[in-house]
Tab-separated table of C-alpha atoms in Angstrom:
chain	number	residue	atom	x	y	z
A	120	MET	CA	-0.175	-0.029	0.295
A	121	VAL	CA	3.038	2.731	0.119
A	122	ILE	CA	4.447	2.586	-2.743
A	123	SER	CA	0.554	2.635	-4.574
A	124	THR	CA	-0.083	5.591	-2.454
A	125	THR	CA	1.577	7.076	-1.376
A	126	PRO	CA	3.379	8.666	-4.705
A	127	MET	CA	-0.004	9.154	-6.752
A	128	PHE	CA	-1.992	10.820	-3.277
A	129	HIS	CA	0.310	12.185	-1.464
A	130	ALA	CA	2.744	13.245	-3.791
A	131	MET	CA	0.502	14.852	-5.823
A	132	GLY	CA	1.335	18.475	-4.694
A	133	LEU	CA	4.454	17.969	-5.344
A	134	TRP	CA	4.247	16.342	-8.783
A	135	PHE	CA	1.712	19.862	-8.878
A	136	VAL	CA	4.251	21.352	-8.876
A	137	ALA	CA	6.656	20.119	-10.408
A	138	LEU	CA	4.737	19.812	-13.750
A	139	GLU	CA	3.518	23.866	-12.861
A	140	HIS	CA	7.658	24.825	-13.762
A	141	SER	CA	7.896	23.273	-16.702
A	142	PHE	CA	4.750	23.299	-18.714
A	143	GLY	CA	3.038	27.238	-16.807
A	144	TRP	CA	-0.536	24.767	-16.660
A	145	THR	CA	-2.263	26.416	-14.334
A	146	ARG	CA	-3.841	24.489	-10.820
A	147	THR	CA	-7.480	23.964	-12.395
A	148	GLN	CA	-5.533	22.150	-15.712
A	149	LEU	CA	-3.466	19.643	-13.470
A	150	SER	CA	-6.783	18.817	-10.538
A	151	LEU	CA	-8.629	17.508	-13.292
A	152	ALA	CA	-6.498	14.794	-13.540
A	153	PHE	CA	-6.578	14.066	-10.168
A	154	ALA	CA	-10.939	15.359	-11.370
A	155	PHE	CA	-11.232	12.214	-14.558
A	156	THR	CA	-9.759	9.593	-12.093
A	157	ARG	CA	-12.189	10.000	-9.916
A	158	VAL	CA	-14.949	9.597	-12.865
A	159	GLU	CA	-13.007	6.604	-14.148
A	160	GLY	CA	-12.818	5.465	-10.416
A	161	GLY	CA	-17.072	5.645	-9.980
A	162	ILE	CA	-17.733	4.248	-13.257
A	163	LEU	CA	-14.687	1.218	-11.883
A	164	GLY	CA	-15.614	0.777	-8.426
A	165	PRO	CA	-18.433	-1.526	-8.581
A	166	VAL	CA	-15.733	-3.377	-10.839
A	167	GLU	CA	-13.523	-3.764	-8.840
A	168	GLY	CA	-15.074	-4.810	-5.752
A	169	TYR	CA	-16.864	-7.604	-7.650
A	170	LEU	CA	-13.485	-8.650	-8.478
A	171	THR	CA	-12.416	-8.577	-5.939
A	172	ASP	CA	-15.028	-10.542	-4.195
A	173	ARG	CA	-15.142	-12.697	-7.379
A	174	LEU	CA	-10.789	-13.326	-7.990
A	175	GLY	CA	-9.186	-12.673	-4.135
A	176	THR	CA	-6.820	-10.276	-4.052
A	177	LYS	CA	-3.835	-11.603	-4.652
A	178	ARG	CA	-4.350	-11.460	-7.887
A	179	LEU	CA	-6.233	-8.182	-8.343
A	180	VAL	CA	-2.774	-6.828	-7.092
A	181	ILE	CA	-0.349	-8.678	-9.491
A	182	ILE	CA	-2.560	-7.039	-12.165
A	183	GLY	CA	-2.935	-3.542	-10.507
A	184	MET	CA	-0.082	-3.273	-9.010
A	185	THR	CA	1.337	-4.498	-12.878
A	186	ILE	CA	-0.696	-1.617	-14.485
A	187	MET	CA	0.817	0.463	-12.488
A	188	GLY	CA	4.190	0.276	-12.923
A	189	PHE	CA	3.621	0.330	-16.455
A	190	GLY	CA	1.989	3.841	-15.883
A	191	TRP	CA	4.887	5.287	-13.772
A	192	LEU	CA	6.674	4.486	-16.822
A	193	LEU	CA	5.042	6.053	-18.996
A	194	PHE	CA	4.446	9.318	-16.749
A	195	SER	CA	8.204	9.951	-17.996
A	196	LEU	CA	7.399	10.080	-21.555
A	197	VAL	CA	4.511	13.744	-20.612
A	198	GLN	CA	4.628	16.498	-22.752
A	199	ASP	CA	2.570	19.299	-23.345
A	200	THR	CA	0.337	17.659	-26.185
A	201	LYS	CA	0.383	20.457	-28.339
A	202	ASP	CA	4.385	19.827	-28.045
A	203	VAL	CA	3.293	16.578	-30.249
A	204	PRO	CA	5.181	16.790	-33.173
A	205	ILE	CA	2.049	14.774	-35.640
A	206	LEU	CA	-0.354	16.782	-33.228
A	207	ARG	CA	1.866	20.099	-33.401
A	208	ASP	CA	0.048	21.975	-37.179
A	209	MET	CA	-4.094	21.215	-35.423
A	210	PRO	CA	-6.007	23.836	-35.576
A	211	PHE	CA	-6.530	23.851	-31.352
A	212	HIS	CA	-7.970	27.506	-31.352
A	213	VAL	CA	-11.413	27.176	-33.316
A	214	LEU	CA	-12.396	24.822	-31.214
A	215	PRO	CA	-14.474	26.271	-27.625
A	216	ASP	CA	-12.126	27.767	-24.502
A	217	PHE	CA	-12.518	24.710	-22.042
A	218	THR	CA	-11.253	21.904	-24.546
A	219	GLN	CA	-8.794	24.523	-24.905
A	220	ALA	CA	-7.876	24.359	-21.518
A	221	ILE	CA	-7.288	20.562	-21.371
A	222	ILE	CA	-5.753	19.481	-24.550
A	223	PRO	CA	-1.845	20.716	-23.118
A	224	PRO	CA	-1.805	18.117	-20.676
A	225	LEU	CA	-3.965	15.256	-22.215
A	226	THR	CA	-0.555	13.132	-21.997
A	227	PHE	CA	-0.524	13.983	-18.210
A	228	TYR	CA	-4.026	13.292	-18.433
A	229	ALA	CA	-4.232	10.079	-19.842
A	230	VAL	CA	-0.904	8.424	-17.340
A	231	TYR	CA	-2.940	9.488	-14.801
A	232	MET	CA	-5.959	7.811	-15.525
A	233	LEU	CA	-3.694	4.719	-15.995
A	234	ILE	CA	-2.011	5.285	-12.596
A	235	ALA	CA	-5.543	5.101	-10.588
A	236	LEU	CA	-6.758	2.364	-12.732
A	237	GLY	CA	-3.302	0.135	-11.147
A	238	GLN	CA	-4.176	2.155	-8.538
A	239	GLY	CA	-8.367	1.141	-7.577
A	240	LEU	CA	-7.461	-2.827	-9.246
A	241	GLY	CA	-4.421	-3.560	-7.093
A	242	SER	CA	-4.332	-1.439	-3.918
A	243	TRP	CA	-6.989	-0.095	-0.970
A	244	LEU	CA	-10.095	-1.629	-2.527
A	245	PRO	CA	-8.844	-5.779	-2.236
A	246	LEU	CA	-6.675	-4.707	0.961
A	247	MET	CA	-9.896	-3.620	2.942
A	248	ALA	CA	-11.748	-6.374	1.743
A	249	MET	CA	-9.004	-8.815	2.668
A	250	LEU	CA	-8.854	-8.048	6.274
A	251	ASN	CA	-12.365	-7.426	6.439
A	252	ASN	CA	-11.744	-11.216	5.837
A	253	TRP	CA	-9.184	-11.982	8.745
A	254	PHE	CA	-11.397	-9.652	11.023
A	255	ASN	CA	-14.736	-9.353	12.608
A	256	ARG	CA	-13.661	-8.272	16.761
A	257	ARG	CA	-10.636	-6.619	16.049
A	258	ARG	CA	-11.678	-4.885	12.258
A	259	ALA	CA	-11.506	-1.354	13.297
A	260	MET	CA	-7.817	-1.893	14.878
A	261	ALA	CA	-6.640	-4.032	11.550
A	262	MET	CA	-7.204	-1.721	9.189
A	263	GLY	CA	-5.934	0.952	11.429
A	264	LEU	CA	-2.503	-1.288	11.968
A	265	SER	CA	-2.599	-1.492	8.203
A	266	ASN	CA	-2.768	1.654	7.898
A	267	SER	CA	-0.494	3.151	9.595
A	268	THR	CA	2.864	0.921	9.584
A	269	SER	CA	2.275	1.434	5.765
A	270	ARG	CA	2.635	5.552	5.745
A	271	VAL	CA	5.277	4.442	7.500
A	272	GLY	CA	6.637	3.902	4.044
A	273	THR	CA	5.464	7.743	3.967
A	274	LEU	CA	7.798	10.289	5.865
A	275	ILE	CA	11.133	8.476	3.541
A	276	MET	CA	9.112	8.581	0.392
A	277	ILE	CA	7.686	13.049	0.306
A	278	PRO	CA	10.999	13.858	1.492
A	279	ALA	CA	12.881	12.252	-0.998
A	280	ILE	CA	10.844	13.388	-3.358
A	281	ALA	CA	10.626	16.689	-3.502
A	282	TRP	CA	14.284	17.263	-2.710
A	283	ALA	CA	14.243	15.007	-6.327
A	284	ILE	CA	11.865	16.853	-7.967
A	285	ASP	CA	12.280	20.261	-6.699
A	286	PRO	CA	12.437	22.674	-9.546
A	287	GLU	CA	14.835	25.591	-7.706
A	288	PHE	CA	17.420	22.804	-7.539
A	289	GLU	CA	18.786	20.239	-10.761
A	290	ARG	CA	18.803	17.120	-9.144
A	291	LEU	CA	16.730	14.276	-10.715
A	292	GLY	CA	14.310	16.286	-12.520
A	293	TRP	CA	10.450	14.317	-12.605
A	294	ARG	CA	10.991	12.344	-15.645
A	295	LEU	CA	13.991	10.482	-14.045
A	296	THR	CA	12.099	9.873	-10.406
A	297	VAL	CA	9.277	8.813	-11.975
A	298	VAL	CA	11.126	5.871	-13.930
A	299	ILE	CA	12.560	4.661	-10.496
A	300	ILE	CA	8.970	5.136	-9.238
A	301	GLY	CA	7.395	2.678	-11.915
A	302	ILE	CA	10.142	-0.194	-11.747
A	303	ALA	CA	10.341	-0.179	-7.511
A	304	ILE	CA	6.765	-0.722	-7.978
A	305	LEU	CA	6.803	-3.651	-10.793
A	306	VAL	CA	10.343	-5.241	-9.020
A	307	VAL	CA	8.017	-5.150	-5.349
A	308	ASN	CA	4.688	-7.010	-6.773
A	309	LEU	CA	5.506	-10.148	-6.805
A	310	PRO	CA	6.924	-11.325	-3.992
A	311	LEU	CA	4.758	-9.461	-1.919
A	312	SER	CA	1.751	-10.410	-3.760
A	313	LEU	CA	3.366	-14.448	-2.837
A	314	LEU	CA	2.841	-13.406	0.712
A	315	ILE	CA	-1.301	-11.858	0.323
A	316	ARG	CA	-3.665	-14.613	2.157
A	317	ASN	CA	-7.120	-13.762	0.939
A	318	ARG	CA	-9.329	-15.582	3.257
A	319	PRO	CA	-8.774	-17.755	7.215
A	320	GLU	CA	-11.098	-20.368	5.837
A	321	ASP	CA	-9.200	-21.277	2.832
A	322	TYR	CA	-6.058	-22.582	5.170
A	323	GLY	CA	-8.806	-24.447	7.910
A	324	LEU	CA	-8.703	-21.158	9.867
A	325	LEU	CA	-11.075	-18.438	11.048
A	326	PRO	CA	-11.281	-14.919	11.599
A	327	ASP	CA	-9.868	-13.135	14.006
A	328	GLY	CA	-7.872	-16.871	15.077
A	329	ASP	CA	-10.488	-18.553	16.377
A	330	LYS	CA	-10.372	-22.060	16.687
A	331	PRO	CA	-13.109	-24.922	15.686
A	332	GLU	CA	-14.241	-27.074	17.809
A	333	GLU	CA	-14.122	-30.559	17.285
A	334	PRO	CA	-16.318	-32.670	14.944
A	335	ALA	CA	-19.438	-33.993	17.071
A	336	SER	CA	-19.413	-37.583	18.386
A	337	GLU	CA	-21.927	-39.845	16.706
A	338	PRO	CA	-25.021	-37.746	17.941
A	339	SER	CA	-27.875	-38.925	18.716
A	340	ASP	CA	-30.149	-40.707	16.475
A	341	SER	CA	-32.921	-38.210	17.793
A	342	VAL	CA	-31.052	-35.054	17.310
A	343	SER	CA	-32.721	-34.616	13.048
A	344	SER	CA	-29.266	-33.653	11.115
A	345	ASP	CA	-30.932	-29.759	10.972
A	346	ASP	CA	-30.648	-29.183	14.523
A	347	ARG	CA	-27.160	-30.963	14.847
A	348	PRO	CA	-23.723	-28.655	15.408
A	349	ALA	CA	-21.932	-27.641	12.133
A	350	GLU	CA	-18.360	-29.817	11.500
A	351	THR	CA	-17.234	-26.445	12.543
A	352	VAL	CA	-18.169	-23.583	14.028
A	353	SER	CA	-16.568	-21.004	16.569
A	354	ARG	CA	-16.191	-21.442	20.606
A	355	ARG	CA	-15.935	-17.381	20.105
A	356	ALA	CA	-16.802	-15.926	16.461
A	357	PRO	CA	-19.562	-13.581	16.901
A	358	GLU	CA	-21.856	-14.159	15.082
A	359	GLN	CA	-22.309	-11.687	11.802
A	360	ILE	CA	-24.661	-12.037	9.027
A	361	ASP	CA	-23.596	-10.946	5.815
A	362	PHE	CA	-26.193	-8.261	3.619
A	363	THR	CA	-26.093	-8.670	0.096
A	364	TRP	CA	-25.626	-5.116	-2.437
A	365	GLN	CA	-28.568	-5.126	-3.154
A	366	GLN	CA	-30.170	-5.713	0.171
A	367	ALA	CA	-26.860	-3.274	1.725
A	368	VAL	CA	-28.126	0.316	-0.551
A	369	ARG	CA	-31.823	-0.424	0.157
A	370	THR	CA	-30.549	0.758	3.865
A	371	PRO	CA	-29.903	4.726	4.684
A	372	ALA	CA	-26.697	3.483	7.217
A	373	PHE	CA	-25.300	2.523	3.123
A	374	TRP	CA	-26.212	6.179	2.419
A	375	LEU	CA	-25.008	8.097	5.212
A	376	ILE	CA	-21.926	5.969	4.932
A	377	SER	CA	-21.040	6.871	1.472
A	378	VAL	CA	-21.993	10.396	1.167
A	379	GLY	CA	-20.418	11.135	4.520
A	380	HIS	CA	-17.288	9.379	3.494
A	381	GLY	CA	-17.349	11.451	0.390
A	382	CYS	CA	-17.496	14.572	2.148
A	383	THR	CA	-14.815	13.962	4.290
A	384	SER	CA	-12.492	12.965	2.038
A	385	MET	CA	-12.673	15.860	-0.483
A	386	VAL	CA	-10.866	18.584	1.978
A	387	LEU	CA	-8.776	15.535	2.300
A	388	ILE	CA	-7.811	15.107	-2.142
A	389	ALA	CA	-7.800	19.246	-2.653
A	390	MET	CA	-5.454	18.682	0.272
A	391	MET	CA	-2.557	16.677	-1.388
A	392	ALA	CA	-3.569	18.229	-4.743
A	393	HIS	CA	-3.620	22.039	-3.335
A	394	LEU	CA	-1.104	22.565	0.384
A	395	ALA	CA	1.792	22.236	-1.636
A	396	PRO	CA	1.362	24.180	-3.915
A	397	MET	CA	-0.838	26.753	-1.042
A	398	MET	CA	2.799	26.530	1.047
A	399	VAL	CA	4.952	27.720	-1.727
A	400	ASP	CA	2.844	30.430	-2.638
A	401	ARG	CA	2.855	31.819	0.964
A	402	GLY	CA	6.327	31.797	0.921
A	403	TYR	CA	7.183	28.641	1.961
A	404	SER	CA	9.626	26.119	0.101
A	405	LEU	CA	8.940	22.866	-0.700
A	406	GLN	CA	10.765	21.386	1.622
A	407	THR	CA	9.471	22.863	3.632
A	408	ALA	CA	5.521	22.192	2.148
A	409	SER	CA	6.965	18.099	2.637
A	410	PHE	CA	7.806	18.435	6.260
A	411	VAL	CA	4.419	19.610	7.033
A	412	ILE	CA	3.145	16.357	4.160
A	413	THR	CA	5.313	14.568	6.203
A	414	GLY	CA	4.054	16.005	9.872
A	415	TYR	CA	0.047	14.599	9.566
A	416	THR	CA	1.218	11.253	8.204
A	417	VAL	CA	3.420	10.425	11.495
A	418	VAL	CA	0.754	12.079	13.074
A	419	SER	CA	-2.601	10.110	11.917
A	420	MET	CA	-0.029	6.970	12.144
A	421	VAL	CA	-0.767	7.271	15.681
A	422	PHE	CA	-4.053	7.944	15.564
A	423	GLN	CA	-4.676	5.687	13.022
A	424	LEU	CA	-4.199	2.646	15.785
A	425	ILE	CA	-5.514	5.142	18.676
A	426	GLY	CA	-8.638	4.766	16.050
A	427	GLY	CA	-8.603	0.978	15.372
A	428	TYR	CA	-8.484	1.106	19.538
A	429	PHE	CA	-12.296	3.188	19.948
A	430	GLY	CA	-13.864	1.648	17.106
A	431	ASP	CA	-14.160	-1.493	18.302
A	432	ARG	CA	-14.904	-0.759	22.231
A	433	VAL	CA	-17.540	2.735	20.877
A	434	PRO	CA	-20.178	2.959	17.938
A	435	LYS	CA	-18.699	3.973	14.898
A	436	ARG	CA	-20.508	6.017	14.161
A	437	LEU	CA	-19.675	8.618	16.887
A	438	ALA	CA	-15.658	8.369	16.599
A	439	LEU	CA	-16.370	8.892	13.410
A	440	PHE	CA	-18.173	12.135	14.086
A	441	VAL	CA	-15.572	13.185	16.394
A	442	PHE	CA	-12.535	12.182	15.040
A	443	THR	CA	-14.307	14.138	11.458
A	444	TRP	CA	-14.959	17.539	13.718
A	445	ILE	CA	-11.178	17.248	14.677
A	446	GLN	CA	-10.323	17.106	11.303
A	447	ALA	CA	-11.723	20.151	10.216
A	448	SER	CA	-10.281	22.478	13.007
A	449	GLY	CA	-7.335	21.466	11.942
A	450	VAL	CA	-8.687	22.952	7.472
A	451	PHE	CA	-9.696	25.433	8.965
A	452	LEU	CA	-6.885	26.731	11.657
A	453	LEU	CA	-4.570	26.858	8.384
A	454	THR	CA	-7.008	28.812	6.109
A	455	LEU	CA	-7.744	31.614	8.269
A	456	GLY	CA	-4.601	31.584	10.384
A	457	PRO	CA	-1.963	34.069	10.006
A	458	ALA	CA	1.183	31.752	6.945
A	459	THR	CA	3.699	31.261	10.091
A	460	LEU	CA	5.584	28.259	10.548
A	461	PRO	CA	3.481	27.190	14.408
A	462	VAL	CA	-0.188	27.336	12.254
A	463	ALA	CA	1.019	25.069	10.040
A	464	TYR	CA	2.150	22.257	12.361
A	465	GLY	CA	-0.431	23.061	14.203
A	466	PHE	CA	-2.196	22.518	11.048
A	467	ALA	CA	-1.357	18.884	10.260
A	468	LEU	CA	-1.450	18.362	14.113
A	469	LEU	CA	-5.088	18.550	14.113
A	470	PHE	CA	-5.520	17.187	10.423
A	471	GLY	CA	-3.697	14.117	10.918
A	472	ALA	CA	-5.083	13.170	13.675
A	473	GLY	CA	-9.159	13.294	11.961
A	474	PHE	CA	-7.542	11.929	9.140
A	475	GLY	CA	-5.927	8.818	11.264
A	476	GLY	CA	-8.864	8.322	13.481
A	477	ARG	CA	-11.695	7.972	11.461
A	478	ASN	CA	-9.423	6.522	8.445
A	479	PRO	CA	-9.473	3.300	9.732
A	480	LEU	CA	-13.073	2.879	11.052
A	481	THR	CA	-14.899	4.284	7.528
A	482	VAL	CA	-14.014	1.045	6.261
A	483	SER	CA	-14.366	-1.067	9.400
A	484	ILE	CA	-18.073	0.180	9.873
A	485	ARG	CA	-19.372	-1.397	6.214
A	486	GLY	CA	-17.369	-4.276	7.366
A	487	GLU	CA	-19.879	-4.051	10.654
A	488	TYR	CA	-22.812	-2.718	8.771
A	489	PHE	CA	-22.870	-4.989	5.777
A	490	GLY	CA	-20.528	-8.355	6.872
A	491	ARG	CA	-17.947	-10.164	4.549
A	492	LYS	CA	-19.664	-11.726	2.147
A	493	SER	CA	-19.835	-8.742	-0.241
A	494	PHE	CA	-17.632	-7.163	1.050
A	495	GLY	CA	-16.166	-5.766	-2.041
A	496	VAL	CA	-18.713	-5.246	-4.244
A	497	ILE	CA	-20.409	-2.779	-1.889
A	498	MET	CA	-17.489	-0.820	-1.289
A	499	GLY	CA	-17.306	-0.715	-4.912
A	500	ILE	CA	-21.041	0.191	-4.279
A	501	SER	CA	-19.728	3.312	-2.135
A	502	GLN	CA	-17.667	4.601	-4.565
A	503	VAL	CA	-19.350	6.062	-6.675
A	504	PRO	CA	-21.093	8.634	-4.633
A	505	MET	CA	-17.904	9.173	-3.130
A	506	ASN	CA	-16.360	9.954	-6.478
A	507	ILE	CA	-18.942	12.038	-7.641
A	508	LEU	CA	-17.453	14.838	-4.422
A	509	LEU	CA	-14.206	13.715	-4.753
A	510	LEU	CA	-14.747	14.732	-8.266
A	511	ALA	CA	-15.280	18.042	-7.594
A	512	ALA	CA	-13.018	18.737	-4.816
A	513	PRO	CA	-9.231	19.521	-6.488
A	514	VAL	CA	-10.599	21.065	-9.316
A	515	PHE	CA	-12.472	23.225	-7.293
A	516	ALA	CA	-10.305	24.565	-5.097
A	517	GLY	CA	-8.368	25.087	-8.205
A	518	VAL	CA	-10.099	26.943	-10.056
A	519	VAL	CA	-11.469	29.154	-6.898
A	520	TYR	CA	-8.050	29.706	-6.527
A	521	ASP	CA	-7.460	30.776	-9.876
A	522	VAL	CA	-10.346	33.154	-9.344
A	523	THR	CA	-9.736	34.417	-6.417
A	524	GLY	CA	-5.873	34.487	-5.744
A	525	GLU	CA	-5.688	32.734	-2.990
A	526	TYR	CA	-7.722	28.982	-0.999
A	527	THR	CA	-9.872	30.947	1.123
A	528	ILE	CA	-13.236	29.906	0.185
A	529	ALA	CA	-12.537	27.297	-1.494
A	530	PHE	CA	-11.251	25.168	1.540
A	531	THR	CA	-13.114	27.259	3.743
A	532	VAL	CA	-16.496	25.430	2.090
A	533	LEU	CA	-14.688	22.274	1.931
A	534	ALA	CA	-13.900	21.793	5.280
A	535	SER	CA	-18.212	22.386	6.226
A	536	LEU	CA	-19.262	19.848	3.752
A	537	ASN	CA	-16.343	17.814	6.005
A	538	MET	CA	-18.619	18.460	9.300
A	539	VAL	CA	-21.178	17.827	7.011
A	540	GLY	CA	-20.161	15.159	7.039
A	541	GLY	CA	-19.536	14.090	9.827
A	542	VAL	CA	-22.943	14.609	11.036
A	543	LEU	CA	-24.279	12.196	8.604
A	544	PHE	CA	-21.902	9.471	10.380
A	545	LEU	CA	-23.637	10.335	13.356
A	546	LEU	CA	-27.014	9.461	11.810
A	547	ALA	CA	-25.985	5.622	10.280
A	548	THR	CA	-27.365	3.783	12.950
A	549	ARG	CA	-26.789	-0.246	11.782
A	550	PRO	CA	-29.170	-1.835	9.886
A	551	ARG	CA	-31.476	-4.720	10.429
A	552	LEU	CA	-32.070	-6.950	7.832
A	553	THR	CA	-35.872	-8.191	7.074
A	554	GLN	CA	-35.872	-11.182	5.877
A	555	PRO	CA	-34.545	-14.392	8.060
A	556	ALA	CA	-30.642	-15.056	7.793
A	557	ARG	CA	-30.997	-18.260	5.718
A	558	ALA	CA	-32.324	-16.094	2.888
A	559	VAL	CA	-29.600	-14.249	2.938
A	560	ALA	CA	-26.376	-17.099	2.620
A	561	ARG	CA	-29.026	-18.076	-0.356
A	562	ALA	CA	-29.367	-15.000	-1.980
């Protein structure tokens, strides 16, 4: 997860600074790249979820990381579309203004969408589905621990990428850097994939490490076969009711969680895209911006564990409400406070605590509410409303910046939507199946 998510998401703003320096593209043009990936994610999310449930995590990781690796290699060939020899004499000036605006970064959009396709197939969704299969009682802590440890690599990669591609210095440059990333992904793909185990039942195990009971010895003839104990049943595992995706989408909880997740992630995605450019505009160096990103990453690592701990002990919807409002407070501080280093690191503390605490809970609450059997496709479908919101966030921030020359209005609005998302989480009470358990199992 480190090598698949860090360069694409957490380093997004660093790439924007480098590409803006190389090609002179506007913040809106650059932000559209992420918007297009969210359109792609919204369309393919249910397919990715279906493939996760049918093929398993291991196969999808191999396929996805291969696509991603070649995507990063192709990133090194990005250039202004108008400078491509066969397109140089095309009459682009006769096209509408919006079309003219998206033509120069067209090659960037294409490779970024290819990378996003690989990341969607081979990273977050299938890996979260795998963890959901392995844990019931300790689901939130397991997801928190996984996300927290994956941030360790971010602490190294973000400053390293910033150092390598900083346009103020002649170092590796962004083209060579993306080649190195692509090769690294392709090299580690197969060895890491071999370590993946899709479901505990495939190995004669049960979730949470629970032990199966021994088979019952010679049951009495007076006991009907329907009343006999199963061959192997858990002594300790809590009863888990599995929703089908058709049942899940009929519940208010599904939509409250999906829209709440989207609202609270809008500001996160916009920050990933615009935090580094915003800090550079305010007089900070790109390296300092990378340290702030690293700072909130460190804090989020700790709070992934704290969020996971509390998520297994208090209602997840309540914990989500608290952590999302902490995240919003960090954004308000950075947006409305003075442009000083203490404010920047105060933002890192609050934003990292809120984002880190809520991160494992947004996934584990779905596993708790809807079960394991159709988790992948339920997560995939929930990405449709999420991605509709996410595609707008970085573009909205970019447009506001290009019009006003600052981010104040954009991030005030996004932080307010973040708080709305927290309220939606709070309203998402646990759904109940109206059908009997056996009917659900046959659905």
